[in-house]
Amino acid sequence: TEEAFLVFDPQHELDHPVQLCRSADGAPRLYYADLQTPVCIDGICKPVRIAIYWNLLGAYIGYGLYEGDPLTKYDHDLFEETDYQKLHELLLNKNAVFRRKKLSDLFDSNAEPEKQVTYKGEEVDAVSGATKKAIKDAVVEGALYSCYTIWQLVHGTADDSIKVQLPGLWDEALLQRFLYAERSDYQFYALRQLRDTDYSTYASRLLQLFTEGSPLFRTKLLKQLPERYWAEVGWQDELYGRFEDLDVNTKTLLIRGLEKAGDKVA
């Protein structure tokens, strides 16, 4: 690993270093951060430690825990397996309710405490029923503060910082890895980086993705496909061979492409 940049936590005014992880041969693989941050409960804070992983486009892909540092809820109950899964699903959603909300917008400050919780010898009003109903199903019950804090760190400035770094890492090996990845975001990014000769080099993979990929991928491929490939028999057979099975937008682009493909294809 090597330190890549710092991600800032405005809630606690802390900087967290983010590491670029490479494989044994030096190829960039993912980004990782050991996040250690306080999670405050009515002014009293306890530390949370969690490992966060992003892919090379800045998308969250998973998290890990450290031995002896499990995640807990407001009353010190340990997270259960379903809670960990729910947190993962929440972190996967970059458009979660937290995106444009302050923490104070997410709970009812007028709710009556359901029970007293003792933390570091002091009693704290921990209100399990205080989370607003609109978001209650989206977060781990009893862990609103933790969910909010972790989500903000995952989706704050890290993704933009990672995207800025990608052009400096880009090479032929990374283009190939992205294009052959099973992730649609990687495939689409690679498609946007193609040079004229790459359509010949990676023709079989591009045509495979044309058949198996999303309508968005097909649209982008057809709109940027250099004119000379429309006239090649191999491309023509694959692009037009399954015409009836394609979505309407792709069919429209292929019909418009007949001017470049020629009378035989028509």
XYZ file of C-alpha atoms in Angstrom:
266
model
C 0.000 0.000 0.000
C 0.925 3.650 -0.384
C -0.770 6.735 1.015
C -2.856 8.338 -1.723
C -4.747 11.219 -0.094
C -6.619 12.291 3.031
C -10.371 12.163 3.475
C -11.728 14.898 5.740
C -14.426 14.305 8.326
C -16.122 17.705 8.836
C -18.294 16.342 11.617
C -15.280 15.766 13.872
C -12.659 17.830 11.992
C -10.408 14.807 11.448
C -8.279 13.720 8.492
C -8.155 10.014 7.611
C -5.399 8.695 5.300
C -6.568 6.604 2.352
C -4.181 3.984 0.957
C -3.845 2.765 -2.613
C -3.467 -1.025 -2.556
C -1.454 -2.742 -5.275
C -1.081 -6.392 -6.230
C 2.247 -8.205 -5.951
C 3.198 -7.101 -9.468
C 2.525 -3.439 -8.634
C -0.818 -3.092 -10.397
C -3.352 -0.799 -8.646
C -6.301 -2.758 -7.271
C -8.367 -0.777 -4.764
C -8.331 1.901 -2.075
C -8.504 1.280 1.642
C -8.892 3.396 4.770
C -8.594 2.464 8.428
C -11.285 4.776 9.787
C -11.135 5.517 13.481
C -13.672 8.130 14.452
C -15.755 9.116 17.462
C -19.492 8.539 17.287
C -21.210 10.992 19.580
C -24.255 10.244 21.696
C -25.622 13.458 23.188
C -22.153 14.913 23.550
C -20.499 11.748 24.817
C -18.333 10.027 22.221
C -17.082 6.492 21.757
C -14.619 5.369 19.066
C -15.610 3.327 16.056
C -12.997 1.523 13.962
C -13.804 0.103 10.561
C -11.909 -0.654 7.349
C -13.477 0.763 4.191
C -12.708 -0.302 0.615
C -13.372 1.554 -2.644
C -12.699 0.449 -6.202
C -10.527 2.460 -8.590
C -13.508 4.575 -9.656
C -14.315 5.587 -6.099
C -17.295 3.265 -5.642
C -17.697 1.682 -2.200
C -17.248 -2.088 -2.460
C -17.123 -3.340 1.116
C -15.927 -2.975 4.681
C -14.036 -5.027 7.210
C -13.749 -5.183 10.980
C -10.731 -5.440 13.228
C -10.379 -8.162 15.829
C -11.599 -6.893 19.170
C -13.430 -3.924 17.615
C -16.968 -5.060 16.747
C -19.613 -2.494 15.896
C -22.137 -1.756 18.632
C -25.470 -0.005 19.050
C -26.468 2.737 21.457
C -26.944 0.358 24.368
C -23.702 -1.537 23.690
C -25.464 -4.469 22.083
C -23.219 -5.993 19.446
C -24.215 -5.799 15.798
C -25.860 -9.002 14.619
C -25.227 -10.566 11.211
C -28.337 -8.916 9.775
C -27.143 -5.534 11.087
C -23.795 -5.887 9.314
C -25.587 -6.769 6.073
C -27.928 -3.815 6.449
C -24.991 -1.462 6.993
C -23.342 -2.828 3.833
C -26.532 -2.263 1.814
C -26.771 1.273 3.185
C -23.163 2.056 2.251
C -23.724 0.713 -1.270
C -26.398 3.388 -1.761
C -24.620 6.624 -2.673
C -27.995 8.373 -2.865
C -29.136 7.371 0.608
C -31.233 9.730 2.709
C -28.036 10.914 4.419
C -26.809 12.644 1.270
C -28.467 16.001 1.878
C -29.341 15.679 5.531
C -27.769 16.811 8.748
C -27.760 14.347 11.607
C -30.236 16.557 13.479
C -32.717 16.131 10.602
C -32.865 12.371 11.085
C -34.162 11.967 14.602
C -36.895 13.441 16.765
C -35.257 15.464 19.508
C -38.594 15.646 21.371
C -39.000 11.891 21.694
C -39.165 10.547 25.214
C -36.245 8.308 26.270
C -37.269 4.673 26.337
C -34.486 3.732 28.741
C -31.319 5.075 30.311
C -27.984 3.881 28.985
C -24.826 4.062 31.047
C -21.716 4.992 29.101
C -18.372 5.504 30.877
C -20.175 5.753 34.160
C -22.633 8.409 32.987
C -26.289 8.023 32.136
C -27.222 9.053 28.608
C -30.700 9.512 27.153
C -30.517 6.950 24.353
C -33.831 7.066 22.542
C -34.289 3.969 20.414
C -37.605 5.310 19.124
C -36.242 8.717 18.177
C -35.176 7.880 14.615
C -37.704 9.360 12.201
C -39.988 6.789 10.624
C -39.070 7.861 7.086
C -35.535 6.511 7.463
C -35.935 3.911 10.206
C -36.018 0.996 7.772
C -32.889 2.244 5.986
C -30.550 2.212 8.998
C -29.493 -0.272 11.648
C -31.904 0.145 14.527
C -30.102 1.665 17.477
C -27.107 2.711 15.384
C -28.227 5.851 13.582
C -25.161 7.817 14.715
C -22.754 5.117 13.558
C -24.528 4.617 10.227
C -24.571 8.346 9.546
C -20.920 8.893 10.476
C -19.605 5.948 8.440
C -21.780 6.759 5.403
C -20.557 10.364 5.357
C -16.937 9.204 5.388
C -17.539 6.656 2.636
C -19.396 9.056 0.336
C -17.927 12.399 1.345
C -14.870 13.455 -0.640
C -13.201 10.070 -1.131
C -14.916 9.122 -4.387
C -13.997 12.395 -6.093
C -10.391 12.163 -4.876
C -10.120 8.625 -6.265
C -11.499 9.654 -9.668
C -8.923 12.450 -9.888
C -6.124 9.920 -9.349
C -7.246 7.399 -11.967
C -5.812 9.121 -15.097
C -2.372 9.036 -13.476
C -2.653 5.272 -12.976
C -4.121 4.503 -16.406
C -2.189 2.258 -18.774
C -2.813 -0.589 -21.211
C -2.939 -3.197 -18.457
C -5.573 -1.246 -16.564
C -7.612 -0.711 -19.723
C -7.638 -4.456 -20.295
C -8.506 -5.189 -16.676
C -11.398 -2.725 -16.714
C -12.746 -3.992 -20.003
C -12.699 -7.632 -18.870
C -14.009 -6.904 -15.375
C -17.456 -8.055 -14.331
C -18.282 -4.570 -13.053
C -20.341 -2.439 -15.447
C -18.804 0.795 -14.147
C -15.328 -0.492 -15.043
C -16.490 -1.616 -18.485
C -18.118 1.717 -19.246
C -15.084 3.705 -18.115
C -12.795 1.577 -20.297
C -15.112 2.084 -23.265
C -14.767 5.845 -22.915
C -10.951 5.585 -23.014
C -10.689 3.559 -26.227
C -8.414 4.700 -29.045
C -9.170 3.960 -32.680
C -6.954 0.873 -32.833
C -8.367 -0.542 -29.577
C -11.616 -1.460 -31.339
C -9.648 -3.963 -33.400
C -7.537 -5.218 -30.470
C -10.533 -5.769 -28.204
C -13.176 -6.496 -30.828
C -14.243 -9.861 -29.393
C -14.739 -8.459 -25.889
C -16.526 -5.332 -27.110
C -18.918 -7.384 -29.210
C -19.500 -9.750 -26.310
C -20.418 -6.782 -24.115
C -22.595 -5.411 -26.907
C -24.642 -8.597 -26.685
C -24.544 -9.165 -22.934
C -24.150 -5.640 -21.552
C -26.614 -2.927 -20.701
C -28.492 -0.784 -23.250
C -26.396 2.151 -22.005
C -23.184 0.326 -22.969
C -24.559 -0.511 -26.420
C -25.618 3.085 -26.991
C -22.214 4.448 -26.032
C -20.371 1.873 -28.149
C -22.413 2.601 -31.272
C -22.183 6.377 -30.876
C -18.389 6.352 -30.661
C -17.570 3.395 -32.945
C -15.201 4.678 -35.681
C -16.760 4.639 -39.134
C -14.397 2.075 -40.642
C -15.568 -0.652 -38.234
C -19.168 -0.308 -39.424
C -17.961 -1.548 -42.804
C -16.101 -4.608 -41.455
C -17.934 -7.917 -41.925
C -17.054 -9.222 -38.451
C -18.546 -6.180 -36.756
C -21.551 -6.137 -39.052
C -22.435 -9.763 -38.328
C -22.362 -9.241 -34.568
C -24.018 -5.822 -34.452
C -26.895 -6.684 -36.783
C -27.079 -10.458 -36.322
C -29.294 -10.237 -33.211
C -31.221 -7.145 -34.266
C -34.629 -8.453 -33.230
C -33.477 -9.171 -29.674
C -32.153 -5.657 -28.973
C -33.783 -2.733 -27.213
C -35.551 -0.035 -29.222
C -32.859 2.620 -28.778
C -30.116 0.274 -30.000
C -32.244 -0.716 -33.004
C -32.675 2.952 -33.881
C -28.916 3.570 -33.758
C -28.259 0.496 -35.919
C -30.796 1.656 -38.513
C -29.120 5.060 -38.607
C -25.793 3.248 -38.964
C -26.887 1.536 -42.197
C -25.504 4.492 -44.138
C -22.032 3.493 -42.891
C -22.644 -0.268 -42.892
C -23.814 -0.492 -46.515
C -26.522 -2.048 -48.651
C -25.634 -5.653 -47.878
C -26.394 -5.185 -44.182
C -29.621 -3.354 -45.011
